[in-house]
C-alpha cells in the first residue's frame, strides 16, 4: 500500500483524500462531463484539442475515483477499462497506451507487496486486464479509423461528384431564375417607357428618355442617338461623352464604322476581339482628334427606321459595357426593341406634326380669306396669333394650352363671315345699331367651329368669349374675372394692342408708347392685371414685332 507521505508536496496523505466528503463527488462529476464531451467531440468531429482535453479528464477522473474508493479493492475498478475504451475512439492510440502503462504502474505500487502480487490471483487478474483492454482498444481504434478501401473511395468520389453536379445544377437554376427575372423586369419597364413615350409631345424629351434608358438597362458607359436632319447628321442627345466627341460623331458618322448601319439598316455588335486595332488593343470609333479621350472596348449600334422600312433616319448606340467583355444576344434584342419603338414613336410624332402644320396652314388660310375682304385688316389674325403665343411664353403657359390658344387666335374673327359687308367694310365708326350687329360675330363663330370635329372644344369657347371684359361689361355673356377663359383673356390683350397700332380708314394707328398707355388705362376694367403686367413687362423688350414666332415655328 502507498505510504502516508505519498503526497508530500501537498502535505496530505491518501487517507486524508479518501476521507474528503466532496472530492469523490467532484471526480464523478468530472468523469461524467468528460465522457460526454469525448463522445460529443467524436460524434461531431470537433477539433482535436477538445478531444484530447476530454480524454485526459476521463483518465484523470477514473484513476482518482478508483484510488479514492480503495484501489484494487475498489468497486469501480471497471472505470479504468472504460477509460481505455473511450480514449481509443478518435485515433489517439498513444493516449490509450500511455494511460494503460500509467494506471498499471500506479496499481502495482498501490498493492505494495512487490512480487507478492503473483500470489493474489484476483489482484493479478485486474492488473493484467489493463493491457488486455488496451489491446482491445487498439483494435477498436483500428476498426474505427481504418483506411477506406478502393470501393469505398470510389463510392465517396461518386457521392462527391453527385453533390458537385447537384450544386452546379442548383447554381445554374438560380442564375437562370435571376436572368429570367431581369428580362421580365426589363420588359415591364420597357412597356412603361413605351406608354410614357406615347404620351409625350416633345421629340427632345423622347430622345432623352431613350438615351437614359438604353444606358441604364444595357449597363453601358456611353449611349447616344444620332439623326439625319435634312441631310446632316446630328448627335443631339448623348451620355458618357462630351460635346466635342458628339460633334465628331456627327461629322464622321457616314464614313466611320456606322456606315453599315446607315446604308444597309444592319446592326453592329463591335468588340475589340473581333476587329483590327491601331493603338494598344483599343480603337477609336473615328480617326479624329476629338475622340482621343474615349477608348472603345465594345459597341452596339441599332438602326432607327420607320414602319415603311426605308433607309434609317437615325441610330441608337451604346458603348463600353460595364459588366462583361461584349454585348450578348439579350442586349441586342433589347436594344433593337427599344430602337424600333423609339423610331416608330418619333416617326409618328413627326407625321403628326406635319398634319398639324397642314391643319394650321388650312385654318390660317381660311382666316386670311375672311379678312381679305377688308384690306385694312390684312395680316391681323397672323399678328394676333404671334402676340398671343408671345404672351403665353411670357406667362409660362404649357405647350398644349399654347397650341389651343394659337388656333383660337387665328380663328378669333371667323364669325365676321356672317356680318354684312356694309357694316364690316364701313370706313367710319359704327352706329350703336351696327355695333350690336358686329357683336354677333362672336356667337356666330360657334356653329361654324363646332362642325369642325378635329378642333378642340376649348378653341370654340375661347373664340366665343374673346371680347369679354375683366369687369363683366363685355359680350356676349358678360363673364367676369376668372370666369373668362384664360385663352380669351390673352387674345383680348393681343387683339386690342394690334388694333391700336394698325391703321384704320377713319384713323391712323397709335404709336407703340401710346398703345401701351391705352392698355394700362384699361387695367382691371377690360384686362386682367396679371396678364396685362406680363405683356407690358415683355413687349418693351421686342425690337421687331414682325419677328415674333408663330406657334409652329417655335
PDB file of N, CA and C in Angstrom, residues 1 66 70-74 77-78 80-81 103-132:
ATOM      1  N   UNK A   1       0.845  -1.196   0.000  1.00  0.00           N
ATOM      2  CA  UNK A   1       0.000   0.000   0.000  1.00  0.00           C
ATOM      3  C   UNK A   1       0.877   1.242   0.000  1.00  0.00           C
ATOM      4  N   UNK A  66     -10.991   5.447  -8.577  1.00  0.00           N
ATOM      5  CA  UNK A  66     -10.523   4.123  -8.154  1.00  0.00           C
ATOM      6  C   UNK A  66      -9.661   4.225  -6.899  1.00  0.00           C
ATOM      7  N   UNK A  70     -10.471   2.791  -2.796  1.00  0.00           N
ATOM      8  CA  UNK A  70      -9.782   1.590  -2.302  1.00  0.00           C
ATOM      9  C   UNK A  70      -8.796   0.946  -3.230  1.00  0.00           C
ATOM     10  N   UNK A  71      -8.532   1.473  -4.394  1.00  0.00           N
ATOM     11  CA  UNK A  71      -7.525   0.891  -5.284  1.00  0.00           C
ATOM     12  C   UNK A  71      -7.973  -0.446  -5.847  1.00  0.00           C
ATOM     13  N   UNK A  72      -7.177  -1.524  -5.559  1.00  0.00           N
ATOM     14  CA  UNK A  72      -7.500  -2.863  -6.066  1.00  0.00           C
ATOM     15  C   UNK A  72      -8.831  -3.352  -5.526  1.00  0.00           C
ATOM     16  N   UNK A  73      -9.175  -2.878  -4.335  1.00  0.00           N
ATOM     17  CA  UNK A  73     -10.421  -3.340  -3.709  1.00  0.00           C
ATOM     18  C   UNK A  73     -11.625  -2.474  -4.072  1.00  0.00           C
ATOM     19  N   UNK A  74     -11.391  -1.479  -4.946  1.00  0.00           N
ATOM     20  CA  UNK A  74     -12.490  -0.567  -5.308  1.00  0.00           C
ATOM     21  C   UNK A  74     -13.565  -1.277  -6.116  1.00  0.00           C
ATOM     22  N   UNK A  77     -13.394  -0.407 -10.152  1.00  0.00           N
ATOM     23  CA  UNK A  77     -12.166  -0.687 -10.894  1.00  0.00           C
ATOM     24  C   UNK A  77     -12.444  -0.747 -12.401  1.00  0.00           C
ATOM     25  N   UNK A  78     -13.664  -1.099 -12.781  1.00  0.00           N
ATOM     26  CA  UNK A  78     -14.002  -1.209 -14.218  1.00  0.00           C
ATOM     27  C   UNK A  78     -13.921   0.142 -14.937  1.00  0.00           C
ATOM     28  N   UNK A  80     -11.440   1.998 -15.101  1.00  0.00           N
ATOM     29  CA  UNK A  80     -10.165   2.061 -15.813  1.00  0.00           C
ATOM     30  C   UNK A  80     -10.294   1.433 -17.187  1.00  0.00           C
ATOM     31  N   UNK A  81     -11.018   0.321 -17.265  1.00  0.00           N
ATOM     32  CA  UNK A  81     -11.231  -0.322 -18.571  1.00  0.00           C
ATOM     33  C   UNK A  81     -12.080   0.582 -19.485  1.00  0.00           C
ATOM     34  N   UNK A 103      -1.575   3.647 -15.373  1.00  0.00           N
ATOM     35  CA  UNK A 103      -2.500   3.043 -14.405  1.00  0.00           C
ATOM     36  C   UNK A 103      -1.961   1.709 -13.889  1.00  0.00           C
ATOM     37  N   UNK A 104      -1.286   0.914 -14.753  1.00  0.00           N
ATOM     38  CA  UNK A 104      -0.717  -0.371 -14.302  1.00  0.00           C
ATOM     39  C   UNK A 104       0.358  -0.144 -13.250  1.00  0.00           C
ATOM     40  N   UNK A 105       1.252   0.827 -13.504  1.00  0.00           N
ATOM     41  CA  UNK A 105       2.319   1.122 -12.549  1.00  0.00           C
ATOM     42  C   UNK A 105       1.743   1.608 -11.223  1.00  0.00           C
ATOM     43  N   UNK A 106       0.801   2.538 -11.309  1.00  0.00           N
ATOM     44  CA  UNK A 106       0.216   3.059 -10.076  1.00  0.00           C
ATOM     45  C   UNK A 106      -0.489   1.972  -9.279  1.00  0.00           C
ATOM     46  N   UNK A 107      -1.200   1.058  -9.937  1.00  0.00           N
ATOM     47  CA  UNK A 107      -1.905  -0.008  -9.237  1.00  0.00           C
ATOM     48  C   UNK A 107      -0.912  -0.994  -8.623  1.00  0.00           C
ATOM     49  N   UNK A 108       0.216  -1.217  -9.321  1.00  0.00           N
ATOM     50  CA  UNK A 108       1.228  -2.136  -8.789  1.00  0.00           C
ATOM     51  C   UNK A 108       1.838  -1.556  -7.523  1.00  0.00           C
ATOM     52  N   UNK A 109       2.207  -0.271  -7.581  1.00  0.00           N
ATOM     53  CA  UNK A 109       2.796   0.346  -6.389  1.00  0.00           C
ATOM     54  C   UNK A 109       1.763   0.493  -5.273  1.00  0.00           C
ATOM     55  N   UNK A 110       0.513   0.630  -5.660  1.00  0.00           N
ATOM     56  CA  UNK A 110      -0.525   0.742  -4.634  1.00  0.00           C
ATOM     57  C   UNK A 110      -0.711  -0.582  -3.890  1.00  0.00           C
ATOM     58  N   UNK A 111      -0.482  -1.687  -4.587  1.00  0.00           N
ATOM     59  CA  UNK A 111      -0.626  -3.002  -3.931  1.00  0.00           C
ATOM     60  C   UNK A 111       0.423  -3.147  -2.841  1.00  0.00           C
ATOM     61  N   UNK A 112       1.680  -2.691  -3.113  1.00  0.00           N
ATOM     62  CA  UNK A 112       2.719  -2.577  -2.087  1.00  0.00           C
ATOM     63  C   UNK A 112       3.391  -3.870  -1.686  1.00  0.00           C
ATOM     64  N   UNK A 113       3.172  -5.029  -2.295  1.00  0.00           N
ATOM     65  CA  UNK A 113       3.787  -6.304  -1.880  1.00  0.00           C
ATOM     66  C   UNK A 113       4.802  -6.812  -2.888  1.00  0.00           C
ATOM     67  N   UNK A 114       5.107  -5.999  -3.909  1.00  0.00           N
ATOM     68  CA  UNK A 114       6.100  -6.422  -4.903  1.00  0.00           C
ATOM     69  C   UNK A 114       5.644  -7.652  -5.643  1.00  0.00           C
ATOM     70  N   UNK A 115       6.539  -8.723  -5.626  1.00  0.00           N
ATOM     71  CA  UNK A 115       6.196  -9.960  -6.348  1.00  0.00           C
ATOM     72  C   UNK A 115       5.109 -10.745  -5.634  1.00  0.00           C
ATOM     73  N   UNK A 116       4.759 -10.308  -4.457  1.00  0.00           N
ATOM     74  CA  UNK A 116       3.671 -10.971  -3.744  1.00  0.00           C
ATOM     75  C   UNK A 116       2.345 -10.841  -4.472  1.00  0.00           C
ATOM     76  N   UNK A 117       2.340  -9.934  -5.422  1.00  0.00           N
ATOM     77  CA  UNK A 117       1.119  -9.760  -6.212  1.00  0.00           C
ATOM     78  C   UNK A 117       0.776 -11.024  -6.990  1.00  0.00           C
ATOM     79  N   UNK A 118       1.857 -11.861  -7.262  1.00  0.00           N
ATOM     80  CA  UNK A 118       1.616 -13.071  -8.045  1.00  0.00           C
ATOM     81  C   UNK A 118       0.778 -14.086  -7.269  1.00  0.00           C
ATOM     82  N   UNK A 119       0.794 -13.970  -5.955  1.00  0.00           N
ATOM     83  CA  UNK A 119       0.030 -14.912  -5.130  1.00  0.00           C
ATOM     84  C   UNK A 119      -1.432 -14.494  -5.011  1.00  0.00           C
ATOM     85  N   UNK A 120      -1.747 -13.233  -5.408  1.00  0.00           N
ATOM     86  CA  UNK A 120      -3.129 -12.749  -5.315  1.00  0.00           C
ATOM     87  C   UNK A 120      -3.744 -12.787  -6.716  1.00  0.00           C
ATOM     88  N   UNK A 121      -4.437 -13.884  -6.971  1.00  0.00           N
ATOM     89  CA  UNK A 121      -4.972 -14.115  -8.321  1.00  0.00           C
ATOM     90  C   UNK A 121      -5.946 -13.008  -8.716  1.00  0.00           C
ATOM     91  N   UNK A 122      -6.779 -12.570  -7.795  1.00  0.00           N
ATOM     92  CA  UNK A 122      -7.790 -11.543  -8.120  1.00  0.00           C
ATOM     93  C   UNK A 122      -7.127 -10.228  -8.504  1.00  0.00           C
ATOM     94  N   UNK A 123      -6.114  -9.829  -7.685  1.00  0.00           N
ATOM     95  CA  UNK A 123      -5.429  -8.566  -7.983  1.00  0.00           C
ATOM     96  C   UNK A 123      -4.629  -8.666  -9.260  1.00  0.00           C
ATOM     97  N   UNK A 124      -3.950  -9.852  -9.442  1.00  0.00           N
ATOM     98  CA  UNK A 124      -3.164 -10.030 -10.663  1.00  0.00           C
ATOM     99  C   UNK A 124      -4.053 -10.002 -11.907  1.00  0.00           C
ATOM    100  N   UNK A 125      -5.231 -10.583 -11.773  1.00  0.00           N
ATOM    101  CA  UNK A 125      -6.157 -10.592 -12.915  1.00  0.00           C
ATOM    102  C   UNK A 125      -6.587  -9.172 -13.270  1.00  0.00           C
ATOM    103  N   UNK A 126      -6.899  -8.384 -12.256  1.00  0.00           N
ATOM    104  CA  UNK A 126      -7.306  -6.999 -12.501  1.00  0.00           C
ATOM    105  C   UNK A 126      -6.194  -6.218 -13.187  1.00  0.00           C
ATOM    106  N   UNK A 127      -4.922  -6.512 -12.723  1.00  0.00           N
ATOM    107  CA  UNK A 127      -3.804  -5.772 -13.295  1.00  0.00           C
ATOM    108  C   UNK A 127      -3.542  -6.180 -14.736  1.00  0.00           C
ATOM    109  N   UNK A 128      -3.629  -7.484 -15.032  1.00  0.00           N
ATOM    110  CA  UNK A 128      -3.378  -7.960 -16.401  1.00  0.00           C
ATOM    111  C   UNK A 128      -4.493  -7.582 -17.361  1.00  0.00           C
ATOM    112  N   UNK A 129      -5.675  -7.356 -16.821  1.00  0.00           N
ATOM    113  CA  UNK A 129      -6.783  -6.944 -17.705  1.00  0.00           C
ATOM    114  C   UNK A 129      -6.562  -5.543 -18.287  1.00  0.00           C
ATOM    115  N   UNK A 130      -5.725  -4.741 -17.647  1.00  0.00           N
ATOM    116  CA  UNK A 130      -5.465  -3.399 -18.176  1.00  0.00           C
ATOM    117  C   UNK A 130      -4.788  -3.454 -19.545  1.00  0.00           C
ATOM    118  N   UNK A 131      -3.660  -4.184 -19.702  1.00  0.00           N
ATOM    119  CA  UNK A 131      -3.099  -4.297 -21.068  1.00  0.00           C
ATOM    120  C   UNK A 131      -4.017  -5.054 -22.028  1.00  0.00           C
ATOM    121  N   UNK A 132      -4.836  -5.992 -21.475  1.00  0.00           N
ATOM    122  CA  UNK A 132      -5.768  -6.704 -22.340  1.00  0.00           C
ATOM    123  C   UNK A 132      -6.786  -5.738 -22.948  1.00  0.00           C
TER     124      UNK A 132
END
